[in-house]
Coordinates of C-alpha atoms and ligand atoms in Angstrom, one line a residue:
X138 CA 80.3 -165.3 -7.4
X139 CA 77.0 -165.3 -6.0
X140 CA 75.9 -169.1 -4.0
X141 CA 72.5 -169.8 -3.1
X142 CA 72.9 -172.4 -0.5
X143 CA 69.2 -174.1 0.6
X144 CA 68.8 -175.6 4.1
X145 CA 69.0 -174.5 7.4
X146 CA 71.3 -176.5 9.7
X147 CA 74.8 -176.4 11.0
X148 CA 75.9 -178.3 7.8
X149 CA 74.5 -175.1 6.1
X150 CA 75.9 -172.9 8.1
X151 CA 79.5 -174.6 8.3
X152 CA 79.1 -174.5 4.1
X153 CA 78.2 -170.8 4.4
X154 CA 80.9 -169.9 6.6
X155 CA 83.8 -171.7 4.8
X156 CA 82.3 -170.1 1.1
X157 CA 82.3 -167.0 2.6
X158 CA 86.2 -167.5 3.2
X159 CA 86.7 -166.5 -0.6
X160 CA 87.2 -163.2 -0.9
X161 CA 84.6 -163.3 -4.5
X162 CA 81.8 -164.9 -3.0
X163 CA 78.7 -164.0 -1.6
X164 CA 76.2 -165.9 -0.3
X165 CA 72.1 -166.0 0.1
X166 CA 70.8 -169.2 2.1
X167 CA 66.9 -170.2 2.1
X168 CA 65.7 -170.9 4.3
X169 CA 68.9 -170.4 7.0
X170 CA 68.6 -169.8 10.7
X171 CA 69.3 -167.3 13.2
X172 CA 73.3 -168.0 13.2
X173 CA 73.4 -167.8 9.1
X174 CA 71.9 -164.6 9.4
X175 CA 74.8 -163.1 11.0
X176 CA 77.0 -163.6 8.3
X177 CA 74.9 -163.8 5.4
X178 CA 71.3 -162.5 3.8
X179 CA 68.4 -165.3 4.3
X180 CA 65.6 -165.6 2.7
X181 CA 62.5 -167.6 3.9
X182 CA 61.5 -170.7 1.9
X183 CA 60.6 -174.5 2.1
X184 CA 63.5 -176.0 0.8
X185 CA 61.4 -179.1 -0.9
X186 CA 59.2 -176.9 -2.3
X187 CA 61.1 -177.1 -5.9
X188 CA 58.5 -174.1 -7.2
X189 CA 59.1 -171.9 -4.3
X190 CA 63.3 -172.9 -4.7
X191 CA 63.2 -172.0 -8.6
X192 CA 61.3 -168.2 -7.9
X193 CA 63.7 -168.0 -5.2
X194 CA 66.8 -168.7 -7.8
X195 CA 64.9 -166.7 -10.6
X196 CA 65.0 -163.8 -8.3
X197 CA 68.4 -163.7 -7.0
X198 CA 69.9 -165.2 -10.2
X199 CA 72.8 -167.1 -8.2
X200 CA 76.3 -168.3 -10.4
X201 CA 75.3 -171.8 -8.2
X202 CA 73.0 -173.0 -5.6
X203 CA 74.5 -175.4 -3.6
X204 CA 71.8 -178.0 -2.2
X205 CA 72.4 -179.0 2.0
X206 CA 69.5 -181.4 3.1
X207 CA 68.7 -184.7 2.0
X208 CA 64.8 -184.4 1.4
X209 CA 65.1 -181.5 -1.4
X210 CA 67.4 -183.6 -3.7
X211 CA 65.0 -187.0 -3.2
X212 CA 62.1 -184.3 -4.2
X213 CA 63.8 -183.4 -7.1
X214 CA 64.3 -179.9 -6.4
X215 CA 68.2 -180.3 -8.2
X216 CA 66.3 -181.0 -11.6
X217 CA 63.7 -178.6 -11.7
X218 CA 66.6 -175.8 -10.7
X219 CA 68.6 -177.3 -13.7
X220 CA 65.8 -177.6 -16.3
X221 CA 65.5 -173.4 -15.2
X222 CA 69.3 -173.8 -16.5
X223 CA 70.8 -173.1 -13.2
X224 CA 74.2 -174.6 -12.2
X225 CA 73.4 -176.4 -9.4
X226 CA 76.0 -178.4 -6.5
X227 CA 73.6 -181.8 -5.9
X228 CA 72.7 -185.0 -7.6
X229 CA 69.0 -185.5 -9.6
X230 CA 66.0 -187.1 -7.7
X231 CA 66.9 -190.0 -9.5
X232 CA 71.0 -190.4 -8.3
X233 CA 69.9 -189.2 -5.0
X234 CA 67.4 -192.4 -4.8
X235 CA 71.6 -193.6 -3.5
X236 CA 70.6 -192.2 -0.2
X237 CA 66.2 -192.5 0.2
X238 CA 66.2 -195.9 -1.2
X239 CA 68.2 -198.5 1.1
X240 CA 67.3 -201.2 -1.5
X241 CA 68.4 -198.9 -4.5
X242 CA 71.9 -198.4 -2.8
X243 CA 72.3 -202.0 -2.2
X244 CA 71.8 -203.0 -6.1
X245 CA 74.0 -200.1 -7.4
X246 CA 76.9 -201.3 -5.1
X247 CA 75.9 -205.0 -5.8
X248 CA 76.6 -204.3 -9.3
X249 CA 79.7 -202.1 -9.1
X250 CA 81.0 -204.7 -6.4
X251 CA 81.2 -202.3 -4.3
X252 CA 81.9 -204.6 -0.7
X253 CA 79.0 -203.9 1.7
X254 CA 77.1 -206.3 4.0
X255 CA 74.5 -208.8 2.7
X256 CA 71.1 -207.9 3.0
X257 CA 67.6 -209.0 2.6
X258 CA 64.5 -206.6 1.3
X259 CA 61.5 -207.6 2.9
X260 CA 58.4 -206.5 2.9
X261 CA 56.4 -209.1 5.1
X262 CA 56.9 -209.9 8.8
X263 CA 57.7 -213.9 7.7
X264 CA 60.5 -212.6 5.8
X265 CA 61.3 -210.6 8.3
X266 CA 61.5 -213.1 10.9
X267 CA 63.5 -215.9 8.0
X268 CA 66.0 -213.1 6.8
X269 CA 67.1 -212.2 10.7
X270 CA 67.3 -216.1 11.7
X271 CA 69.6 -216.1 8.5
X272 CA 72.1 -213.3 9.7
X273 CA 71.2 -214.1 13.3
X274 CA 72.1 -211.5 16.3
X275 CA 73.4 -208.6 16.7
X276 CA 70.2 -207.8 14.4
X277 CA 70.1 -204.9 11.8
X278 CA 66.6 -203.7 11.0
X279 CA 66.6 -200.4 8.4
X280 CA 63.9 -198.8 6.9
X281 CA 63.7 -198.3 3.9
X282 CA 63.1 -194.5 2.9
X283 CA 64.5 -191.3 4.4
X284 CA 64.4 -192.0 8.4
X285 CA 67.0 -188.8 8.9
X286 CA 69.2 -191.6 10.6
X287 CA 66.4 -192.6 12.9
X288 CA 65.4 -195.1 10.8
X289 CA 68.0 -198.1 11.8
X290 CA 68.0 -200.5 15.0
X291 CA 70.7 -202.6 15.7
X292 CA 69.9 -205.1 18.7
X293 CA 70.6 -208.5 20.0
X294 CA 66.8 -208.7 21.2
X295 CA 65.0 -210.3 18.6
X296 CA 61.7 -208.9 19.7
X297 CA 62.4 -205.3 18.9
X298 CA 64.1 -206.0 15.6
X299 CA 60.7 -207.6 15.0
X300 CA 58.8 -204.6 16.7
X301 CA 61.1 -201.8 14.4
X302 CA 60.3 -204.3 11.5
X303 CA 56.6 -203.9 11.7
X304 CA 56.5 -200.5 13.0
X305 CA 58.3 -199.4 9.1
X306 CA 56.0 -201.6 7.0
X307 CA 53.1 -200.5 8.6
X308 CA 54.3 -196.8 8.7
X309 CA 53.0 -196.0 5.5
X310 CA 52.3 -197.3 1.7
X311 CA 55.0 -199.4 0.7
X312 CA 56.3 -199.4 3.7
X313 CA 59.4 -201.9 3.5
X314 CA 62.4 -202.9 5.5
X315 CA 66.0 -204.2 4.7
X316 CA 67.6 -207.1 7.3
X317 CA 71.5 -206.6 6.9
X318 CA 74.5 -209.0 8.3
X319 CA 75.7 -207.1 11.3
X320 CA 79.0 -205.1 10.6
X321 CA 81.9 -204.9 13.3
X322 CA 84.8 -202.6 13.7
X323 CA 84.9 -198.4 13.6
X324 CA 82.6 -196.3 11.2
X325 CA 84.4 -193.8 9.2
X326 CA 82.1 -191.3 6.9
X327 CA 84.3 -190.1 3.4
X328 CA 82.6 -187.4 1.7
X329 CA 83.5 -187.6 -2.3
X330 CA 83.0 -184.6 -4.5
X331 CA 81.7 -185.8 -8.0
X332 CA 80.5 -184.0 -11.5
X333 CA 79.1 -187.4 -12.7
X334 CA 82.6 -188.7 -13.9
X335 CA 85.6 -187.8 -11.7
X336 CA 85.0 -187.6 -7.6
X337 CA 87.6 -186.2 -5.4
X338 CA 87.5 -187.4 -2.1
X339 CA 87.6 -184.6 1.1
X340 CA 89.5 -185.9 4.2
X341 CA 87.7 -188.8 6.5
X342 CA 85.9 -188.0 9.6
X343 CA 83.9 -190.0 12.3
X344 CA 80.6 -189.5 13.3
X345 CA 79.0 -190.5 16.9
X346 CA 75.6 -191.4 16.5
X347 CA 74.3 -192.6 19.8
X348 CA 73.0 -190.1 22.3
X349 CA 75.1 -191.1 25.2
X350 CA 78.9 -191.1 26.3
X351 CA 80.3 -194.3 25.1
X352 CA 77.6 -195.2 22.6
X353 CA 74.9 -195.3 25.1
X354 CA 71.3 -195.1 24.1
X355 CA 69.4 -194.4 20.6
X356 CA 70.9 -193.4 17.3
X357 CA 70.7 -189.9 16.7
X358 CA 71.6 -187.5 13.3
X359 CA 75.0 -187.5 15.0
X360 CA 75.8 -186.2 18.0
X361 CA 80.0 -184.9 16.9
X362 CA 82.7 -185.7 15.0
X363 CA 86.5 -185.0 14.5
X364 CA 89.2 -184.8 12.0
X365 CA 91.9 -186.3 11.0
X366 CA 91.6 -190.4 12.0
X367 CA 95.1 -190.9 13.3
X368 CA 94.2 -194.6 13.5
X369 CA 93.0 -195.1 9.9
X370 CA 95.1 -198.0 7.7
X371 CA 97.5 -196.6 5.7
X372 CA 96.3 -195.4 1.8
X373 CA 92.3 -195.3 3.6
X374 CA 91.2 -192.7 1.6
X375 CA 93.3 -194.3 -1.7
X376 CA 91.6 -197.9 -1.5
X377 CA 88.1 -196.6 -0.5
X378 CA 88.5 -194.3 -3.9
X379 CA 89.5 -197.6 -5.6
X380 CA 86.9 -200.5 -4.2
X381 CA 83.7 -197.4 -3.4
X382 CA 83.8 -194.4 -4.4
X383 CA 84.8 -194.5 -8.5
X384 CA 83.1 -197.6 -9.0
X385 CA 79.8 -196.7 -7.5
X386 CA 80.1 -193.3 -9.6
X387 CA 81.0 -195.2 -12.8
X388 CA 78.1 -198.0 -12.3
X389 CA 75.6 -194.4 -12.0
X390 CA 77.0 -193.8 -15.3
X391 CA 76.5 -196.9 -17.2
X392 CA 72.7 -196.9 -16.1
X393 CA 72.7 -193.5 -17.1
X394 CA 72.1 -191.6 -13.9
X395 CA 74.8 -189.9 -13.5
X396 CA 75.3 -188.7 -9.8
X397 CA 76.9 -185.0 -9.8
X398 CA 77.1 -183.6 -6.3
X399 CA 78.3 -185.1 -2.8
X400 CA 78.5 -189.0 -2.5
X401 CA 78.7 -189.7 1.0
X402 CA 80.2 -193.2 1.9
X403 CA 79.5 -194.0 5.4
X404 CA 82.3 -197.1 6.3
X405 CA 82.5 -199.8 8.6
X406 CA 86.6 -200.7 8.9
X407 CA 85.6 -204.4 9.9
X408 CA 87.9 -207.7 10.7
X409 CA 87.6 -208.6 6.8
X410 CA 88.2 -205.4 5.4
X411 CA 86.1 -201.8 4.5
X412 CA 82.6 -202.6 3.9
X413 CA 79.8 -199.9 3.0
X414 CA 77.2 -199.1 5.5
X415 CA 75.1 -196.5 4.0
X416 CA 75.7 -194.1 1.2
X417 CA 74.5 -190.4 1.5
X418 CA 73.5 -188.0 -1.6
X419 CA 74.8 -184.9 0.7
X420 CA 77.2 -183.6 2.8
X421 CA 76.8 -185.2 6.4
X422 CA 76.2 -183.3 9.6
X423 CA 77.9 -182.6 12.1
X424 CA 81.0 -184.3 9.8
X425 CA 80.9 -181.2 7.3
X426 CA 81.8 -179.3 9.9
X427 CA 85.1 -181.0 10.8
X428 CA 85.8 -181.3 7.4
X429 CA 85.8 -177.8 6.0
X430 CA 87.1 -176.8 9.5
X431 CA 90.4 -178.5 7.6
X432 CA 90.1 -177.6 4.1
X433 CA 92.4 -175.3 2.8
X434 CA 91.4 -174.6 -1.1
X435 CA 88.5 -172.4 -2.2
X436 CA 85.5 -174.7 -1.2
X437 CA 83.3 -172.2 -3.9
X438 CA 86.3 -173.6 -6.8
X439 CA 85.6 -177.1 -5.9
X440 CA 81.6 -177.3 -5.6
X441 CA 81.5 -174.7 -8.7
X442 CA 83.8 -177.2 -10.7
X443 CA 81.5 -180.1 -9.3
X444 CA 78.4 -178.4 -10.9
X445 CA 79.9 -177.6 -14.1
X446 CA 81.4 -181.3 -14.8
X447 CA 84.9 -179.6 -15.0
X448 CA 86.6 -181.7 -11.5
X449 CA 89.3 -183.7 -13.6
X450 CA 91.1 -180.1 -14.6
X451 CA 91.0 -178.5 -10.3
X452 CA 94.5 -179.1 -9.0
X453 CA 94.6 -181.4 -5.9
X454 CA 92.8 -180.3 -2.8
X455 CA 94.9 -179.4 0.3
X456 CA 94.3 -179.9 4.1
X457 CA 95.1 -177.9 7.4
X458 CA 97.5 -180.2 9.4
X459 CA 95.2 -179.2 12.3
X460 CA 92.7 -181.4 14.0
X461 CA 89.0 -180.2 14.0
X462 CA 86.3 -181.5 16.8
X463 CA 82.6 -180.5 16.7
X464 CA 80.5 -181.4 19.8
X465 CA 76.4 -181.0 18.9
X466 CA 74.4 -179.8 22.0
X467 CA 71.2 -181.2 21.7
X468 CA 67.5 -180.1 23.5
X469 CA 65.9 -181.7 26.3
X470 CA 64.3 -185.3 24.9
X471 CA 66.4 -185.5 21.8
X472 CA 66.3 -187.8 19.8
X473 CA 62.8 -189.2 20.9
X474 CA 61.1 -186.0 21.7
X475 CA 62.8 -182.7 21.7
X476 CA 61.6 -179.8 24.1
X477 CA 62.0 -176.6 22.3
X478 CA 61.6 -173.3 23.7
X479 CA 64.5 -172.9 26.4
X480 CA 66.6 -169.5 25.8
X481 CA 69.9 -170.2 25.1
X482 CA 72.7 -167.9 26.7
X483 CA 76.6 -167.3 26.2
X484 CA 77.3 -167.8 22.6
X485 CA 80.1 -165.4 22.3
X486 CA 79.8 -162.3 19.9
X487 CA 83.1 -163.3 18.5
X488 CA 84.5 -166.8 19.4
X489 CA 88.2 -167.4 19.7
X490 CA 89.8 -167.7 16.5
X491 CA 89.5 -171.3 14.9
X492 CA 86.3 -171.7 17.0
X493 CA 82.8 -171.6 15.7
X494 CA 79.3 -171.7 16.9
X495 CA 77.0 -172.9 13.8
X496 CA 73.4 -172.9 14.4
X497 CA 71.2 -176.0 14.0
X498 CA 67.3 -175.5 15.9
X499 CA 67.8 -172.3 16.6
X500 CA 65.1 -169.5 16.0
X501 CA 65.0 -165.8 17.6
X502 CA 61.9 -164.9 19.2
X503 CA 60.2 -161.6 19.4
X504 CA 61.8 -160.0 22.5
X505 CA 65.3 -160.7 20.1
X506 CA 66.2 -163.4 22.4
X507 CA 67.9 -167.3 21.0
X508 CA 65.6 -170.2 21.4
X509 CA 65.8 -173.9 21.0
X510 CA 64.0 -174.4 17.7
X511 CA 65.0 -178.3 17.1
X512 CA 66.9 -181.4 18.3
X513 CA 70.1 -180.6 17.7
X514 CA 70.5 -176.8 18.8
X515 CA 74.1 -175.9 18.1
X516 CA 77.4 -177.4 17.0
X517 CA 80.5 -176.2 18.4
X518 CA 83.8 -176.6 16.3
X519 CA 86.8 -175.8 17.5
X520 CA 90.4 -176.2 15.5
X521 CA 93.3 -177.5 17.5
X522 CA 97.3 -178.4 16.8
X523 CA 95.9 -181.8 17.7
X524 CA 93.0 -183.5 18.7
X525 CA 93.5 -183.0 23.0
X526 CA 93.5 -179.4 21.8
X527 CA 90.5 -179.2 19.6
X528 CA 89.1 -181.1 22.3
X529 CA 89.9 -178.5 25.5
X530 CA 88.8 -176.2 22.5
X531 CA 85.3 -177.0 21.8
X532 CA 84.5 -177.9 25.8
X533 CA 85.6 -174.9 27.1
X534 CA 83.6 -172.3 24.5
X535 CA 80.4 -175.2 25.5
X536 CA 81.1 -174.6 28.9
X537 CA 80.0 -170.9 28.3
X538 CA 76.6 -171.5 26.4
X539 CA 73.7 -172.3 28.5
X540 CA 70.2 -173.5 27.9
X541 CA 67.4 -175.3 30.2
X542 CA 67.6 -178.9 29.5
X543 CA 71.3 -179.2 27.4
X544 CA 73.0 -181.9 26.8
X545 CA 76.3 -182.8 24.9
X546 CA 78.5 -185.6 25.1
X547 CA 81.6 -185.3 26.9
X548 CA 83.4 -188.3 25.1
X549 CA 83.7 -187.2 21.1
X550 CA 87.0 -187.9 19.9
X551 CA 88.1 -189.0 23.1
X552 CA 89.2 -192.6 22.4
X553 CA 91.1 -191.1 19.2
X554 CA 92.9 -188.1 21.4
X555 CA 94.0 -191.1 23.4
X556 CA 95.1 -193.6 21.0
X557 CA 92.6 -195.8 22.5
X558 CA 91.0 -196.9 18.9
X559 CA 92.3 -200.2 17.5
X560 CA 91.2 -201.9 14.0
X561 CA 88.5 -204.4 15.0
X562 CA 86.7 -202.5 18.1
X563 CA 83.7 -200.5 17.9
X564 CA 84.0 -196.2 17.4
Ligands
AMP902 P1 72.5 -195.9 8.5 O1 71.3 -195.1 8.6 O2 72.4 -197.1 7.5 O3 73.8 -195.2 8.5 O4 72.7 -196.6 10.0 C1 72.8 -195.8 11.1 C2 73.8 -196.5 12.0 O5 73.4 -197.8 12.4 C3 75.2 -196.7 11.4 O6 76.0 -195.5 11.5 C4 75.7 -197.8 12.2 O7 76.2 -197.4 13.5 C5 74.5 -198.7 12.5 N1 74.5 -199.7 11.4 C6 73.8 -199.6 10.2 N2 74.0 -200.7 9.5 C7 74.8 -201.5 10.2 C8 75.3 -202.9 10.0 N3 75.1 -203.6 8.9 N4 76.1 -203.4 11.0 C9 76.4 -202.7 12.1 N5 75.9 -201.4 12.4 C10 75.1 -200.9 11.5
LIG903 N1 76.0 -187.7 10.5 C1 75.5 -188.6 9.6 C2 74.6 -188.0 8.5 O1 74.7 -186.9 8.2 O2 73.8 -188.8 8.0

């Protein structure tokens, strides 16, 4: 089978890598990256450039093209491959306005009763300041469109929710924010797998978004993860299927959008139960890479039978007992502004078994050498017979890659390895 895979980050590379696992498969990836290219042909393109996607397809011909980044699905570039009758992994602009519209995401689960925090849509600063006197401090300010997780500040001090609130409106035409009831407890992100009627949840991971050891400083695209949760309640995955996931599929359905392709839930376990955060229209990063670190079936079977509405008839999916942790190194300034440039040293021709180096801003200059390219610069996985051990795992291969201006945090997974996470607390 051949897979054309669009995007270039570690998600994309973490996808290529675990495809590639199947014996059958074979995979091109526009526009990849340096790390991708090792192990697969690239092929230069702008991935929300739908005309540029579809010559790309028509030339290569792919059995499926599996769709990474966010921006390309809200840019339609899933329907114009289909109406050129490809089989594509990834929902249509109009399912995928789950994850660019804040406001969109909050009817559909309003509707499906989906549980999620109350919210106010504002477009006006006097709204703005009534709507956060109503849910009062900690304050969560979101905008409204694609902010590539930048795009949310959650702060007691009133004058920079109003600040962020202002800054969003006035960021462009339409500009608009929502004001959301603050939700406590741990964040889980649950990836489901859907063809528009039957979704299949993949294992839960967690994400750490802030920049800095024990949630210190900005949010960020994600700065690691690790699977499994040994905390999680009992039947997790079960009840989130029940109360999120098949209802906010089904309700897709009834308004006749059906949303084929990765529903991401991103969960806040709080005192009064699960409650939505955010939903997602695409694999998460750096979660993905935790998560097919653990997956044992054919991941080509499952997105294939995803794309081609046939999910109900794939037997169950099964999981490595193993624990996966991915720690993201990041370039000088990130998240506010990344210094690219440095040369990066020490990435190991072949990593230890179960370990894996996946490219994010990476590019390769003309002397041959590595270079920061982006914020996020690589994400180091590592496989482990438990969490301690993914953990000694990933730092020690980090410990051999160098570059000017690095930095990582030391702390992912490290409340879980302990057994220091309780219901009710924060990550
Ligand atoms: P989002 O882009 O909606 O996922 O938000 C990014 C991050 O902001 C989330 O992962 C949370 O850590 C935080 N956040 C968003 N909404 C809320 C909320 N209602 N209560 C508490 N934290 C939130
Ligand atoms: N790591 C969170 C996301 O992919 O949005």
């Amino acid at each position: 089978m051949l897979i054309l895979v669009i995007g270039q980050g570690a998600r994309e590379h973490a996808i290529t890598h675990t495809l590639l696992r199947d014996p059958d498969v074979q995979v091109i990836c526009a526009p990849g990256n340096p790390g991708i290219a090792q192990i697969a042909q690239i092929e230069p393109v702008n991935p929300t450039d739908a005309l540029a996607v579809v010559a790309l397809a028509k030339k290569h011909n792919p059995d499926l093209v599996v769709i990474g980044p966010e921006a390309p699905l809200v840019a339609g570039v899933a329907d114009e491959l289909r109406n050129a009758d490809f089989v594509v992994f990834g929902p249509s602009q109009a399912a995928a306005a789950l994850e660019g519209s804040k406001a969109f995401a909050k009817e559909i689960m309003i509707a499906a009763g989906v549980p999620t925090a109350a919210a106010s849509y504002c477009v006006d600063l006097d709204k703005v300041a009534i709507a956060l006197d109503l849910y009062g401090a900690p304050y969560v300010v979101k905008d409204d469109g694609l902010a590539a997780g930048k795009g949310v500040v959650v702060t007691d001090d009133r004058a920079e929710a109003l600040r962020h609130a202002f800054a969003c409106i006035d960021s462009r035409d339409g500009g608009a924010v929502v004001i959301e009831e603050y939700l406590d407890g741990p964040e889980v992100s649950l990836f489901g797998v859907s063809d528009g009627k039957t979704i299949v949840a993949l294992t839960p991971a967690q994400d750490f978004k802030r920049v800095g050891n024990n949630d210190a400083g900005p949010n960020t695209g994600g700065m690691g993860a690790y699977s499994p949760l040994p905390w999680a309640p009992e039947n997790f995955v079960t009840e989130v299927m029940k109360t999120v996931l098949q209802p906010t599929i089904d309700e897709m359905n009834r308004r006749g959008i059906p949303f084929s392709g990765l529903l991401f839930a991103g969960l806040a376990i709080t005192s009064r139960g699960v409650r939505v955060i955010e939903f997602n229209a695409r694999f998460g990063d750096p979660e993905t890479q935790v998560v097919l670190a653990r997956l044992k079936s054919s991941l080509s079977e499952l997105l294939f039978a995803a794309a081609t509405g046939e999910l109900a008839s794939l037997p169950e999916l099964s999981w490595k007992s193993e624990a996966a942790v991915t720690v993201v190194m990041a370039a000088q300034g990130y998240p506010d502004s990344p210094v690219t440039g440095a040369i990066i040293s020490g990435i190991a021709e072949t990593p230890k078994s179960g370990t894996m180096v996946y490219h994010a801003g990476t590019k390769t200059n003309e002397h041959g050498e590595l270079q920061v390219n982006g914020g996020r610069v690589l994400s180091v996985t590592a496989l482990g017979a438990d969490l301690n051990d993914a953990r000694s795992e990933v730092y020690s291969e980090i410990e051999r890659i160098r570059f000017d201006g690095e930095h990582h945090r030391s702390d992912i997974a490290l409340k879980a390895a302990l057994g220091e996470i309780r219901l009710g607390d924060r990550n």
